[in-house]
XYZ file of C-alpha atoms in Angstrom:
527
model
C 76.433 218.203 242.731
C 77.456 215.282 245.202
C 80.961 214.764 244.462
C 80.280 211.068 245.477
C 78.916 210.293 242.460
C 81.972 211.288 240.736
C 84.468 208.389 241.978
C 84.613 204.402 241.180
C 82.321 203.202 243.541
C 83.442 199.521 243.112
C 87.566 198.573 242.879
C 88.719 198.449 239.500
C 88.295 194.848 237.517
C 92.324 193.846 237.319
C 93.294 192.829 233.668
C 95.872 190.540 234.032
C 99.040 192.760 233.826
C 100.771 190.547 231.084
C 97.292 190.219 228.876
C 98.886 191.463 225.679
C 97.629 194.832 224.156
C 96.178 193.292 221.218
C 96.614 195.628 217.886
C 93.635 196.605 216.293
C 91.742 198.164 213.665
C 90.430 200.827 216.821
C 93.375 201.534 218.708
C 91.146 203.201 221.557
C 87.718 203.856 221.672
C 88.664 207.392 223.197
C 89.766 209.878 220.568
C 92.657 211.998 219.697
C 93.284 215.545 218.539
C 96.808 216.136 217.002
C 97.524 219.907 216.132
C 99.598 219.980 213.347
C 102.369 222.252 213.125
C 106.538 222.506 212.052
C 106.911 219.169 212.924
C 103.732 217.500 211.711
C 102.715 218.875 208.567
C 104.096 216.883 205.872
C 102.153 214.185 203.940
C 104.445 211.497 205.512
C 104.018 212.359 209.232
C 100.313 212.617 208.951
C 99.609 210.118 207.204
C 102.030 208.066 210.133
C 99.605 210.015 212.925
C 96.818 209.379 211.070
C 97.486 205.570 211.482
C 98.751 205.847 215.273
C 95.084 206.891 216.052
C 94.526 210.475 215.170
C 90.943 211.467 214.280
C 90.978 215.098 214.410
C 93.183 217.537 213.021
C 93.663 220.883 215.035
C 95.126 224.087 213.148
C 96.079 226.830 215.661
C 95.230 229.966 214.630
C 97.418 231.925 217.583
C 100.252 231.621 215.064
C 101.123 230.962 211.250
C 99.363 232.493 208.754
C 96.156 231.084 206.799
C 98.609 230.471 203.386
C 100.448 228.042 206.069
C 97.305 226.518 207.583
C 96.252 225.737 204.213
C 99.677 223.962 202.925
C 98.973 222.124 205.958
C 95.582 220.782 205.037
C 96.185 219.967 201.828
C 98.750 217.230 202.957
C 96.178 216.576 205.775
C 94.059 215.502 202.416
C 96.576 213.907 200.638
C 97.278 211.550 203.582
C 93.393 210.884 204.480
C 93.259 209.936 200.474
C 96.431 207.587 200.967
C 95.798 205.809 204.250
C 91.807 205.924 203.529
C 91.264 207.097 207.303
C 88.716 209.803 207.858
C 90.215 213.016 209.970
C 88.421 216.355 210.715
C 89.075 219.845 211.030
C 88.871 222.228 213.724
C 89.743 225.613 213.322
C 91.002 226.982 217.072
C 90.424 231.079 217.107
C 92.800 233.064 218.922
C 90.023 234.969 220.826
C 90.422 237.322 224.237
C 94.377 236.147 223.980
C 96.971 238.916 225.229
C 100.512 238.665 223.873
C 103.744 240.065 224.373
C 105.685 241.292 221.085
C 109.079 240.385 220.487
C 109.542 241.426 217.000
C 114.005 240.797 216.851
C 112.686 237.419 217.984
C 116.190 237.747 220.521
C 115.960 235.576 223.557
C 114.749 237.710 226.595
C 116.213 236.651 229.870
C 114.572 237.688 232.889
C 115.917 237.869 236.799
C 114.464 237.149 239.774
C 113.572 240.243 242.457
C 114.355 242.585 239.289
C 111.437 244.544 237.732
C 109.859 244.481 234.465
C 107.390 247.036 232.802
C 104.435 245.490 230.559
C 103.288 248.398 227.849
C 100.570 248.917 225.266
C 103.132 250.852 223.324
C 104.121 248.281 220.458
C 106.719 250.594 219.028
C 109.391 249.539 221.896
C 111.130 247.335 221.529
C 111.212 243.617 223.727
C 113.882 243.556 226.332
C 114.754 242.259 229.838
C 113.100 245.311 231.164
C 110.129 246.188 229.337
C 108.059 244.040 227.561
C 105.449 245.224 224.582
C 102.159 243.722 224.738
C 99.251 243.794 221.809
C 96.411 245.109 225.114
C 95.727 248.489 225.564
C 93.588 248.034 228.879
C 95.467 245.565 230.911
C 96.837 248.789 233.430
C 92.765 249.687 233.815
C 92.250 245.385 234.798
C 95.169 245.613 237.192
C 96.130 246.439 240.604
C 99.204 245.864 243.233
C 99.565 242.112 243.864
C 98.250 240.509 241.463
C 99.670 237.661 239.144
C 100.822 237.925 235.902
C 102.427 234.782 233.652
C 103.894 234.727 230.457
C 105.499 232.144 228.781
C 105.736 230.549 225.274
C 103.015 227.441 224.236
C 101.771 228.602 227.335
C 102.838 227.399 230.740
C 104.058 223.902 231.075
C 104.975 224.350 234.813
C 108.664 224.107 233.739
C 110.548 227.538 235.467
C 112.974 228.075 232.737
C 110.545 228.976 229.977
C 107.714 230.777 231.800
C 108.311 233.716 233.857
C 106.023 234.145 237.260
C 104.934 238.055 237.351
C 103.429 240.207 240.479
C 102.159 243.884 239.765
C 104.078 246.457 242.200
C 102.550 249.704 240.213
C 100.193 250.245 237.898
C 101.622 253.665 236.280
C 99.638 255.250 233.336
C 99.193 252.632 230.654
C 102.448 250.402 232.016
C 101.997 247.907 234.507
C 105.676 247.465 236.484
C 106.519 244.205 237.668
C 108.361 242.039 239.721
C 109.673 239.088 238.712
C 109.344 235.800 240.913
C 111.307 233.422 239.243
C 114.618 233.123 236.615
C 113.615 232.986 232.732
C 114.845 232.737 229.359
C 111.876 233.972 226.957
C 112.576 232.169 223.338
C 110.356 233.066 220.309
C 108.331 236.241 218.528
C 105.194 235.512 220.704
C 104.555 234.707 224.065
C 101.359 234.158 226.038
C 100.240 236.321 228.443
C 97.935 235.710 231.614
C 96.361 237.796 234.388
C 95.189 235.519 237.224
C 91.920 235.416 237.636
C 91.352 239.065 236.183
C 88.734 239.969 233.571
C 89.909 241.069 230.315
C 87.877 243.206 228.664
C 88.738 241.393 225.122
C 85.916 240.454 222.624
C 86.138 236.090 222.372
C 85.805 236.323 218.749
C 87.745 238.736 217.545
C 88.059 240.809 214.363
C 91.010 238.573 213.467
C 88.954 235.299 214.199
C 86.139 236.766 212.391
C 88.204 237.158 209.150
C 89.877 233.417 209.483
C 86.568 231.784 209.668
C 85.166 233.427 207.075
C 87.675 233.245 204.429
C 89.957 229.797 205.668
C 87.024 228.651 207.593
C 84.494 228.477 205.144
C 86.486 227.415 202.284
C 87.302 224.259 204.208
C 84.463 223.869 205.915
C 85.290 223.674 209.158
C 83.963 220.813 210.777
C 84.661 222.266 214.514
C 84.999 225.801 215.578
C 87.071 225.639 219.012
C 86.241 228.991 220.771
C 89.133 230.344 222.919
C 88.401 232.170 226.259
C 84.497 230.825 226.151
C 83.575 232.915 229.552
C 79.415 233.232 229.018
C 77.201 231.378 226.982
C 76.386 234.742 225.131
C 79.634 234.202 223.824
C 79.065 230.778 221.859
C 75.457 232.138 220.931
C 77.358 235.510 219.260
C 79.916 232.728 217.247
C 76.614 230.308 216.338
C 74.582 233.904 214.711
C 78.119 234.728 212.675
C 78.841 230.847 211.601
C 74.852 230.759 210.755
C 75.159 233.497 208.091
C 78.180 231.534 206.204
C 76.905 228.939 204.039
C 77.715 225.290 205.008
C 79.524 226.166 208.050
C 75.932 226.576 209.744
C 76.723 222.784 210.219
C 79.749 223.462 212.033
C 80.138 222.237 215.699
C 81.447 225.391 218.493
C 83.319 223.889 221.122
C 83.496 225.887 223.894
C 87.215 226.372 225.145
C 87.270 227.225 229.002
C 90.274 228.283 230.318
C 89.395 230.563 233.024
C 87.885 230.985 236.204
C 85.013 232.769 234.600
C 84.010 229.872 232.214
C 84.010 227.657 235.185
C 81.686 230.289 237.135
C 78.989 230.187 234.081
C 80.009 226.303 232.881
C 76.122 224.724 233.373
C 74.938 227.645 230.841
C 77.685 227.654 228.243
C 77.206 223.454 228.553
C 73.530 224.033 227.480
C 75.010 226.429 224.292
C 77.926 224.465 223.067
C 78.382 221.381 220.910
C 81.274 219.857 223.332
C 83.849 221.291 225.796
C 87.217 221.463 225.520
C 88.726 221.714 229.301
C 91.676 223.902 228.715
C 94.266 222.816 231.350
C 97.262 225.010 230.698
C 95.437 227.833 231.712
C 93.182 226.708 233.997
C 95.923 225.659 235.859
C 97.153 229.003 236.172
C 93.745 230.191 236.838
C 92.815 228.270 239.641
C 94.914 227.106 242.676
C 96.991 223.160 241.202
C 94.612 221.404 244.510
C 91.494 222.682 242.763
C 92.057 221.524 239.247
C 91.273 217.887 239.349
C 88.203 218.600 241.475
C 86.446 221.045 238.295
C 88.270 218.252 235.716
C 85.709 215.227 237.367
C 82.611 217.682 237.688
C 82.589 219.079 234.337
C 83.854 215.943 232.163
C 80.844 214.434 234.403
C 78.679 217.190 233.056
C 79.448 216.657 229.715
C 78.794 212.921 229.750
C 75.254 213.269 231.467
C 74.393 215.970 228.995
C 75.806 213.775 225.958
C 77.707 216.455 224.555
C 81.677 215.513 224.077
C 84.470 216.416 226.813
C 87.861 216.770 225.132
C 90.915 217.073 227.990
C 94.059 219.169 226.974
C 97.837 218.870 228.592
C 97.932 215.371 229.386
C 101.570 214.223 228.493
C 103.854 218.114 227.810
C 106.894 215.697 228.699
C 106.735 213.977 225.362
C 107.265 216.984 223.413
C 111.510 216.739 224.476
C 110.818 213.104 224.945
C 109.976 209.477 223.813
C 108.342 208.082 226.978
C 105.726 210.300 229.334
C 106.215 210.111 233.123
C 104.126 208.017 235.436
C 102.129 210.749 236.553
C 101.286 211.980 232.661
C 100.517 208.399 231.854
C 98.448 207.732 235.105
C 96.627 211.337 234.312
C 95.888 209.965 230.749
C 93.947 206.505 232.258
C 92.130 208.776 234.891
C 91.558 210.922 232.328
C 89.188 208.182 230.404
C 88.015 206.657 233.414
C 86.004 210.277 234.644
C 84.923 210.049 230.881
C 86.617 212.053 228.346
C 85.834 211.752 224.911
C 89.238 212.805 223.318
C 92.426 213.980 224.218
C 94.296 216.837 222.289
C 97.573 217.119 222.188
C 99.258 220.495 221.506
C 102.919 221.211 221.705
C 103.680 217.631 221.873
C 102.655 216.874 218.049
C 102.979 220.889 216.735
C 106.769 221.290 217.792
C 107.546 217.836 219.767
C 110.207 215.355 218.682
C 107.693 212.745 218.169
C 104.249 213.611 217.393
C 103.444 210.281 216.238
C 104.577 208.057 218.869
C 103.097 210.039 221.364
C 99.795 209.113 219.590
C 100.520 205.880 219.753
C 101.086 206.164 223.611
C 98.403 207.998 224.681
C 95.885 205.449 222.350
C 97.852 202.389 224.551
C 97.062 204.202 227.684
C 93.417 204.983 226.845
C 93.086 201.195 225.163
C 94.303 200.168 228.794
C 91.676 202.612 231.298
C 88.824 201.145 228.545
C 89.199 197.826 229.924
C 88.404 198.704 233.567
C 86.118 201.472 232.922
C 83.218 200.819 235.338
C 80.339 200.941 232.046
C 77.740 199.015 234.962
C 77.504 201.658 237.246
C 77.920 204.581 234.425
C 75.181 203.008 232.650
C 73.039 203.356 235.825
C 74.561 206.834 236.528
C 73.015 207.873 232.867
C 69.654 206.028 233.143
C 69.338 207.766 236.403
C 70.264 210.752 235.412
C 68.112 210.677 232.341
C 64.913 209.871 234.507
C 61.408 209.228 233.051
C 59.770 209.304 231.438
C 62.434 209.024 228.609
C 62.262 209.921 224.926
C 61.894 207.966 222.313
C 65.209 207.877 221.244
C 66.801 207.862 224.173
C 65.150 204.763 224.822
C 66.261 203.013 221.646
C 69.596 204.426 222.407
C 70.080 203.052 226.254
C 68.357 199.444 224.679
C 70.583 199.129 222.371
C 73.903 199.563 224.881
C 72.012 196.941 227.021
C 71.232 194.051 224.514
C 74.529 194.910 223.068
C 76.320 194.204 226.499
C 74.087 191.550 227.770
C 74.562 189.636 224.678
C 78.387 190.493 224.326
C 78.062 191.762 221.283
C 81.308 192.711 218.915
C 79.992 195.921 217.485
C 76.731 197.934 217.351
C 75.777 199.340 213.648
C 73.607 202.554 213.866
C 72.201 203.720 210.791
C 71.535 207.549 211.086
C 71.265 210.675 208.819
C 71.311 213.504 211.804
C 74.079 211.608 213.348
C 72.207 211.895 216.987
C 71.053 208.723 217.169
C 74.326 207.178 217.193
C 75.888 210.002 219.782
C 73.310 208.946 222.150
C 74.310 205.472 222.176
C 77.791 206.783 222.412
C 76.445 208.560 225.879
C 75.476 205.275 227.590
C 79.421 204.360 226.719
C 78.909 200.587 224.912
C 82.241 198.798 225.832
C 81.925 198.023 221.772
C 83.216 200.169 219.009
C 79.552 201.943 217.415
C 79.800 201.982 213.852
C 77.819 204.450 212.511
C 76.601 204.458 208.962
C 75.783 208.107 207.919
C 73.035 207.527 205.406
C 73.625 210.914 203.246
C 70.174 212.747 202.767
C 69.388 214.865 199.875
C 68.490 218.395 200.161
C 67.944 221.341 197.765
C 68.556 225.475 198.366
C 66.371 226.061 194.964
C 69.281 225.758 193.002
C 71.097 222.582 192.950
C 70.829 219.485 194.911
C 73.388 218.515 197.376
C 73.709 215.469 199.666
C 74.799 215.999 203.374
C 76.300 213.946 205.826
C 79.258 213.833 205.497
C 79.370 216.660 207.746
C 77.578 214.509 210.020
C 80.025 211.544 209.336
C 83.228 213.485 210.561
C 81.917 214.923 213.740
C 81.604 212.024 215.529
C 85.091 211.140 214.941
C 85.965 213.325 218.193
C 83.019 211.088 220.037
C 84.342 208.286 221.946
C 83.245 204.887 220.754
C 81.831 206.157 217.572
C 83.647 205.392 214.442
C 81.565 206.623 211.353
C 81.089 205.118 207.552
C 79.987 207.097 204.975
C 76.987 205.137 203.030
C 76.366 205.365 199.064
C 73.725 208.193 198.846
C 71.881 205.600 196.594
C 70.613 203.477 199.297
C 67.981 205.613 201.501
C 67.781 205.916 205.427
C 64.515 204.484 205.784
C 63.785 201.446 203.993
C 61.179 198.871 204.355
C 62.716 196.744 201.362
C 66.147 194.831 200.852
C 68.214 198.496 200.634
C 69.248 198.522 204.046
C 70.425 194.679 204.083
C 72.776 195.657 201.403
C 74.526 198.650 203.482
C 74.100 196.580 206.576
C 76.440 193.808 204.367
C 78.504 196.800 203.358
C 78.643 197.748 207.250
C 79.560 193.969 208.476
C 81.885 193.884 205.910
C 83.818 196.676 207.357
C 83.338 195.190 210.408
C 85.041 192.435 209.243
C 88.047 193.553 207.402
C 89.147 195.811 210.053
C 88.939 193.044 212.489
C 86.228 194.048 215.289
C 83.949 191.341 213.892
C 84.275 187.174 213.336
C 82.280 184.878 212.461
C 79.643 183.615 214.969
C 79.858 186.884 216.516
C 76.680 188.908 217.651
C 76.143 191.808 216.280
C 73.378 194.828 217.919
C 71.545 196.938 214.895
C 69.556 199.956 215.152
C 67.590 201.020 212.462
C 64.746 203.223 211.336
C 61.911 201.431 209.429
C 59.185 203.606 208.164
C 57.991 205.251 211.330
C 59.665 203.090 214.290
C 63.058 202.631 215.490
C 63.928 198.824 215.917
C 66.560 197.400 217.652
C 68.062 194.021 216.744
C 70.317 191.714 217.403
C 71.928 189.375 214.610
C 74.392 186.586 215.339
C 76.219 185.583 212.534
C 77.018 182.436 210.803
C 80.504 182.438 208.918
């Protein structure tokens, strides 16, 4: 792939720098993913984040127990019931993850030039010179020179916290190390990461396997986030298990790549998964810091062309001690959006940071701002290009739509849909307008009762950017040729209304089914 096509090929439109950010009903257009942890889980703060802009709720399972996780999401509930703002789940496994043990939970300080040994024997116990791990085969992956780091909430860069390993001797089962830098190790679990090593580790493991199907599917999941995705065999292995467990068949796998090898085999695991979430902690680590921003523009670029969502991770770390990010975390958010993200998750900045909601707040600012100069002429050409022809059917209706929407200026574009694709690929040609997409629930039967679905449908596009999703009365059906649809498309303007994306006189893009065709219209309005 040219990597030309990947940068702004015209200079950025400048928004006059005093222009007021003007509040609204969207803060962004781009997404955010809070994890909620210690300092996020009560009704109060996530109801607060829930307002600042988040959209999807993250539960971790590397740590806490399901009883926990649960507690959690029933305040998660409460708060979407109080602040009537939609929020879905994603359940993040701990897959191929090797850990070192410190069960007294002391602090472990490490030296530089001294020597540490990593063992599979669990029964020692954590110390500044040998340090259990929960891996029997890591001595078989390893041999002299090569990099080990470990480090709690994995590696934030910061030397005081993370501890910068290389293998002398591989003896027996014990790998003995040397360390490279001065570290204090806080915490009963800490990270641990061979560079650029294969770990013979199953991605979903027997642990993940027994989360999803007890806490997954009693909350059905609306996003399975697969840790240490390295082949696209292993997001067709999670797809057969979530197949066999009820609704969570619906469930969306985003593949998590955080290694050199799920860079090596990204193209096929694209083709497999849902959406991608670009892991940057570890990839970090994984590749050499000059390489990273290269694979972040290529693959988010991917993703975009292929219409599936790109979610970036470690974007602003220095907001989980403090208030304000630093230029360079604030500039990496904007570029961020501008080589097309779809969301942003946060981690340790809303699961143990000071101030989990105002650094949603920030980051929705920062995308609000890159939205405004985000080059949607040449994208759109990028797409059509991309696309070729002849196109589908939908995909035409999709790319009109964008156009008559941005050629007439309108406010907002109104999808009806029941799949939900129809409205995530108008998302793809990135309208500069919010999409509001009415999920018309349809009803289905498994021989025994009737159920409606949707709103399956409804919450996965809240981690699409642009799309913002109503649920309609299952009452009213998709495809109408009488006065149904005018009365959810009042419902739908409405909405637009109160929330304040639409005024009067304002134009207005719809996209409908009726009876066998797809229309696309455009309706100004009077009052």
């Amino acid at each position: 792939m040219h990597s030309g096509h990947l940068l702004l090929e015209e200079p950025i439109r400048m928004v006059s720098i005093l222009e007021p950010s003007k509040p609204n009903f969207f803060p962004a257009m781009t997404k955010i993913v809070g994890t909620l942890g210690p300092k996020s889980r009560s009704v109060e703060v996530i109801s607060a984040c829930l307002k600042a802009g988040m959209s999807v709720a993250r539960f971790d399972f590397s740590w806490g127990d399901p009883e926990y996780h649960q507690e959690t999401l029933e305040n998660l509930k409460n708060a979407i019931k109080t602040t009537k703002k939609l929020c879905a789940v994603m359940l993040d496994t701990v897959g191929a993850e090797m850990q070192v043990v410190n069960k007294s939970e002391k602090a472990i300080s490490l030296q530089a030039d001294g020597q540490v040994v990593l063992t599979p024997d669990r029964g020692q116990e954590a110390s500044s010179q040998i340090l259990p791990i929960n891996f029997d085969g890591l001595a078989k992956s390893m041999t002299k020179g090569d990099t080990i780091f470990i480090g709690q909430y994995l590696f934030t860069g910061s030397e005081t916290t993370s501890v910068w390993l290389e293998v002398s001797e591989v003896k027996g089962q014990d790998v003995i190390c040397t360390i490279k830098n001065s570290a204090t190790l806080a915490g009963s679990l800490f990270t641990l990461h061979a560079s650029q090593v294969h770990i013979d580790l199953p991605t979903l493991t027997d642990k993940d396997k027994e989360v999803i199907s007890t806490w997954g599917v009693k909350n059905k999941i609306d996003f399975l986030s697969l840790s240490y995705t390295r082949h696209a065999e292993d997001v067709r292995q999670a797809r057969e298990f979530l197949s066999k467990l009820g609704d969570l068949s619906q469930t969306q796998i985003f593949a998590k790549i955080e290694n050199v090898e799920g860079l090596t085999h990204f193209d096929e695991i694209l083709r497999e998964a849902d959406g991608i979430i670009l892991s940057r902690g570890n990839l970090g680590i994984d590749l050499p810091p000059e390489k990273v921003f290269f694979f972040q523009k290529s693959a988010l670029y991917k993703c975009n062309m292929a219409g599936k969502p790109a979610v970036l991770t470690r974007v602003v770390d220095s907001m989980t001690d403090n208030l304000r990010p630093t230029r360079a975390e604030a500039t990496d958010v904007a570029n961020a959006v501008l080589d097309g993200s779809d969301a942003i998750l946060l981690g340790a900045e809303t699961l143990r940071g000071l101030y989990p909601v105002e650094t949603i707040s920030t980051v929705g600012k920062i995308c609000a701002e890159a939205e405004k100069v985000f080059n949607q002429d040449l994208y759109f050409k990028k797409t059509v290009k991309y696309v070729g022809e002849p196109m589908t059917h939908l995909e035409s209706i999709a790319s009109s739509a964008v156009r008559a929407a941005i050629k007439v200026k309108a406010s907002v574009i109104i999808c009806f849909t029941s799949s939900g694709r129809a409205a995530r690929l108008i998302a793809k040609y990135r309208p500069t307008m919010p999409v509001l997409s009415v999920v018309i629930p349809r009803l289905k039967s498994n021989q025994l009762k009737w159920s409606f679905s949707g709103a399956f449908e409804a919450r996965q596009s809240l981690i699409v950017r642009g799309l913002f999703p109503m649920l309609a009365d299952p009452r009213h059906p998709a495809e109408s040729t009488s006065a149904t649809n005018e009365s959810i498309l009042k419902v739908a303007l409405d909405h637009g209304k109160a929330s304040g994306v639409i005024k009067s006189h304002d134009r207005v893009v719809v996209c409908q089914k009726v009876g066998d065709a797809s229309v696309v219209k455009i309706i100004e309005l009077e009052d």
